[in-house]
XYZ file of C-alpha atoms in Angstrom:
239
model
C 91.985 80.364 113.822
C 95.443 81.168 112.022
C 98.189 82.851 113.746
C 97.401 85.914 111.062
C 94.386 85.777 112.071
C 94.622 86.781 115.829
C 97.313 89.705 114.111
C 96.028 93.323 113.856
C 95.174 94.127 110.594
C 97.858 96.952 108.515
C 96.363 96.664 104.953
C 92.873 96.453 103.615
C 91.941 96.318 100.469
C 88.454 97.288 99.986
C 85.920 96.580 97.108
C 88.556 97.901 94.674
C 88.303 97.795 90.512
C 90.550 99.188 88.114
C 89.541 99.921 84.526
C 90.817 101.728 81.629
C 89.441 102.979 78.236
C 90.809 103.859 74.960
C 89.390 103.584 71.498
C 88.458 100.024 71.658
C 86.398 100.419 74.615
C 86.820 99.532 78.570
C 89.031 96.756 80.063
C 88.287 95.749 83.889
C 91.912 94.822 84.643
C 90.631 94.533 88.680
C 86.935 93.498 89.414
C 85.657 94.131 92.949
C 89.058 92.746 94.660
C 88.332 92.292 98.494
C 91.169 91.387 101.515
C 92.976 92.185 104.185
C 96.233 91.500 105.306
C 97.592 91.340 108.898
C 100.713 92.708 110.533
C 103.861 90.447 109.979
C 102.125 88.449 107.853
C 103.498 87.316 104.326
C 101.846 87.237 101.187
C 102.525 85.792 97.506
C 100.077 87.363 95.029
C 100.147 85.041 91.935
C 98.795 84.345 88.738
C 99.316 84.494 85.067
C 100.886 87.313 83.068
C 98.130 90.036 82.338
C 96.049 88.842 85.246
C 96.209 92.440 87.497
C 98.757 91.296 90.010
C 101.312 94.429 89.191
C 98.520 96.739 88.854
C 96.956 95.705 92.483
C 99.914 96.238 94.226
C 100.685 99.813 92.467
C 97.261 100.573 94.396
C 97.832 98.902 97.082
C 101.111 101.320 97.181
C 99.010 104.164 96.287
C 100.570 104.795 93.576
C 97.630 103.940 91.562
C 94.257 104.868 91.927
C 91.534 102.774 91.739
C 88.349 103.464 89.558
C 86.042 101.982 92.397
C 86.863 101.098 95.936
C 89.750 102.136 98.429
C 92.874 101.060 100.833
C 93.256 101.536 104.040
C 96.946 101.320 105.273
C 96.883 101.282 108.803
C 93.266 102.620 109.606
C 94.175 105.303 106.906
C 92.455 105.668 103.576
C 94.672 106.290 101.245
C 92.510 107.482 98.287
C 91.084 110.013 101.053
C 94.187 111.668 100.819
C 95.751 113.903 98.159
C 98.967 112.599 96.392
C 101.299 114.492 98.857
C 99.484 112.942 101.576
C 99.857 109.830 99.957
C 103.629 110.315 99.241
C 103.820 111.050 103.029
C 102.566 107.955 104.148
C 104.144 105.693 101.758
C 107.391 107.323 103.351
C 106.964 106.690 106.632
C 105.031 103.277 106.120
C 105.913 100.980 102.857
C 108.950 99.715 101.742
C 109.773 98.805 97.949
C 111.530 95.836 95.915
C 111.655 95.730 92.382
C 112.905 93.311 89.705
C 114.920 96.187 88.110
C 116.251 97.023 91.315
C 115.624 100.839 90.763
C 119.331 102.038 92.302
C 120.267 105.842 91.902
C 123.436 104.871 89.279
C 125.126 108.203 90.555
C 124.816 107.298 94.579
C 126.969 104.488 96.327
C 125.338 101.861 97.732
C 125.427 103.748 100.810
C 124.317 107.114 99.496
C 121.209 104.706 98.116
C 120.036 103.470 101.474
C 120.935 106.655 103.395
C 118.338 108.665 100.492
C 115.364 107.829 101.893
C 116.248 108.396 105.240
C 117.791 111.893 104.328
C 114.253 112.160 102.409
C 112.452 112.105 105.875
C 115.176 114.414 108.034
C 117.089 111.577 109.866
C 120.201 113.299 111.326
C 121.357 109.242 111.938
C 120.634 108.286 108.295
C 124.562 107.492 107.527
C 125.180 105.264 110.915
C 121.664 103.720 110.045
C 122.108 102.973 106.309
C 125.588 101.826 107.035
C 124.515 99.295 109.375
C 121.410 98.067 107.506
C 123.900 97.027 104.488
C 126.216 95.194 107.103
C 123.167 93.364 107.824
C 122.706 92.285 104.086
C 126.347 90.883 103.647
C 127.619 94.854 101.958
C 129.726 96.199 104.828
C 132.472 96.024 102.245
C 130.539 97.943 99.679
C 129.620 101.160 100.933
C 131.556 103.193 98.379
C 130.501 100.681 95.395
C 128.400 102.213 92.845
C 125.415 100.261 91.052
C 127.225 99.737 87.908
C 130.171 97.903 89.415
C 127.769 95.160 91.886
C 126.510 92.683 90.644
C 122.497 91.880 90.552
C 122.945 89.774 93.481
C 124.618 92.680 95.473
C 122.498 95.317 93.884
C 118.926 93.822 94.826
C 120.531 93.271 98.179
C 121.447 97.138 98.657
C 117.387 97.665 97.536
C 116.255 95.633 100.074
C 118.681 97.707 102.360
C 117.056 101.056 101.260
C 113.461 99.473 101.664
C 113.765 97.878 105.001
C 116.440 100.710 106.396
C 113.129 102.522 107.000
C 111.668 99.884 109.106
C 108.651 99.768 107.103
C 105.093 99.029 108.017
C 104.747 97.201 104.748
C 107.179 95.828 101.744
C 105.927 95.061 98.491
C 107.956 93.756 96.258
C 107.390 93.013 92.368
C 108.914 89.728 90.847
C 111.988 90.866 93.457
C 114.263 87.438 91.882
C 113.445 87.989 88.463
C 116.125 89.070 87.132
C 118.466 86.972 89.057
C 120.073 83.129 88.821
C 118.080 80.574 91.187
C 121.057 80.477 93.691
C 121.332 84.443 94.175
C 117.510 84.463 94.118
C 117.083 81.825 96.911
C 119.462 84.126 99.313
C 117.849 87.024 98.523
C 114.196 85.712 99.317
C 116.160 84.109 102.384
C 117.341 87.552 103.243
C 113.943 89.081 102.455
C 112.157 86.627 104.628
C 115.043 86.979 107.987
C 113.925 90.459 107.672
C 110.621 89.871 107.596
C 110.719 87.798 110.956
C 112.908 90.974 112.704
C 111.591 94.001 111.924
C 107.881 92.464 112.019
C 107.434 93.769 108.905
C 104.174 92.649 106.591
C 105.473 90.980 103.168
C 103.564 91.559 99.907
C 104.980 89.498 96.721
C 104.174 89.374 93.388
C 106.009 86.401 91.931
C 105.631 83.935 89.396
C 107.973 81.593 91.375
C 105.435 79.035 93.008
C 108.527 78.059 95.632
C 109.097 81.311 96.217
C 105.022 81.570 96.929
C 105.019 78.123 98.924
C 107.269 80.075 101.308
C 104.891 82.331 102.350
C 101.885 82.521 104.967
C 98.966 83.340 102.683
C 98.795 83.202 98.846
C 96.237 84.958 97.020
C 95.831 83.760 93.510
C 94.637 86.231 90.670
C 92.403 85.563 87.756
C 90.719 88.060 85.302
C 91.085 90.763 88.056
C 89.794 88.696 90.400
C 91.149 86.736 93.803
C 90.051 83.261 92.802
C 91.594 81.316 95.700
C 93.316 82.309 99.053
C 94.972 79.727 100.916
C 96.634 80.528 104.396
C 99.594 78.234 105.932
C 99.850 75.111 105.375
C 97.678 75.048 101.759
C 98.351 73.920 98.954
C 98.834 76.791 95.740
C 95.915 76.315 93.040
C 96.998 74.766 89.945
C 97.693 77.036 87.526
């Protein structure tokens, strides 16, 4: 038995499909996808452009809902729950990385990792934010606005406002994308330290099959399905 094995489960993803319809028909972009995923563990979802990988973790985030099946984040089901229920829970629960980083252009970096906080009534949110971007390299930046870091710094100051929260779960979308292989290597780096001290679960969608090797588990999509799932120590399926 795997070490993430013996872990408590913190996300299940149960029976789920996804389709959509418009004048040509129905397309099944998910097809009866099936796991579960257990606390502190970290996870590469990959596959090939147009293969559901995006669309899986928008409902794993409830953020989209699923034409069949459900997720349970931590015991709760979160297509039980109306959308403000769900917008509670992703609050107090899941982080967020994205490619396009997704900074407030009008908000320092600080004001951007003290939001969220502010968002759920923390009367600490500036001494936490503050210290959050020391931990990511940006005590000097507190008063920098997006505009003026660069992509390095500004994915950086999104991890700060995802993990500031302490998050049950982070999922994160192609989080290097957009940046040069040497800035992308210390962000993942970052991503991962974090990871390992907050004991938070890691969910990536990446095309980056180093980035993937890094990780516990990988869970390969194919036509909206999981073809292969290979814990530690596997090797990735071929592409």
């Amino acid at each position: 038995m795997s070490s993430s094995e013996q872990r408590p489960s913190i996300i299940a993803v149960e029976h789920v499909h996804k389709s959509v319809h418009d004048a040509t028909g129905t397309l099944d972009i998910l097809r009866d996808v099936h796991f579960s995923l257990a606390a502190r563990e970290t996870v590469a979802i990959v596959g090939a452009s147009g293969s559901g990988k995006s669309t899986l973790l928008s409902i794993m985030a409830g953020l989209d809902v699923p034409t069949r099946g459900t997720v349970r984040l931590d015991g709760e089901d979160l297509f039980a729950m109306d959308e403000d229920a769900r917008a509670a829970i992703r609050a107090r629960k899941l982080g967020f990385v994205f490619q396009s980083f997704q900074l407030m252009g009008s908000l320092t970096a600080l004001e951007n990792v003290m939001l969220p906080l502010e968002l759920a009534g923390r009367r600490d949110a500036r001494q936490a934010a503050t210290e959050m971007l020391a931990r990511v390299g940006l005590a000097e930046r507190l008063g920098h606005y997006p505009k003026v870091l660069s992509g390095g710094e500004q994915q950086r100051v999104a991890l700060a406002r995802a993990f500031v929260v302490r998050p049950a779960v982070l999922l994160a979308d192609e989080p290097t994308g957009s940046l040069d292989f040497a800035t992308g290597e210390r962000v993942m780096q970052l991503m991962f330290d974090l990871n390992r001290e907050l004991g938070t679960t890691l969910v990536l969608v990446t095309h980056d099959r180093a980035i993937a090797a890094q990780c516990e588990r990988r869970l390969t999509v194919e036509a909206g399905r999981i073809a292969h799932d290979s814990g530690a120590g596997g090797s990735l399926p071929g592409p």
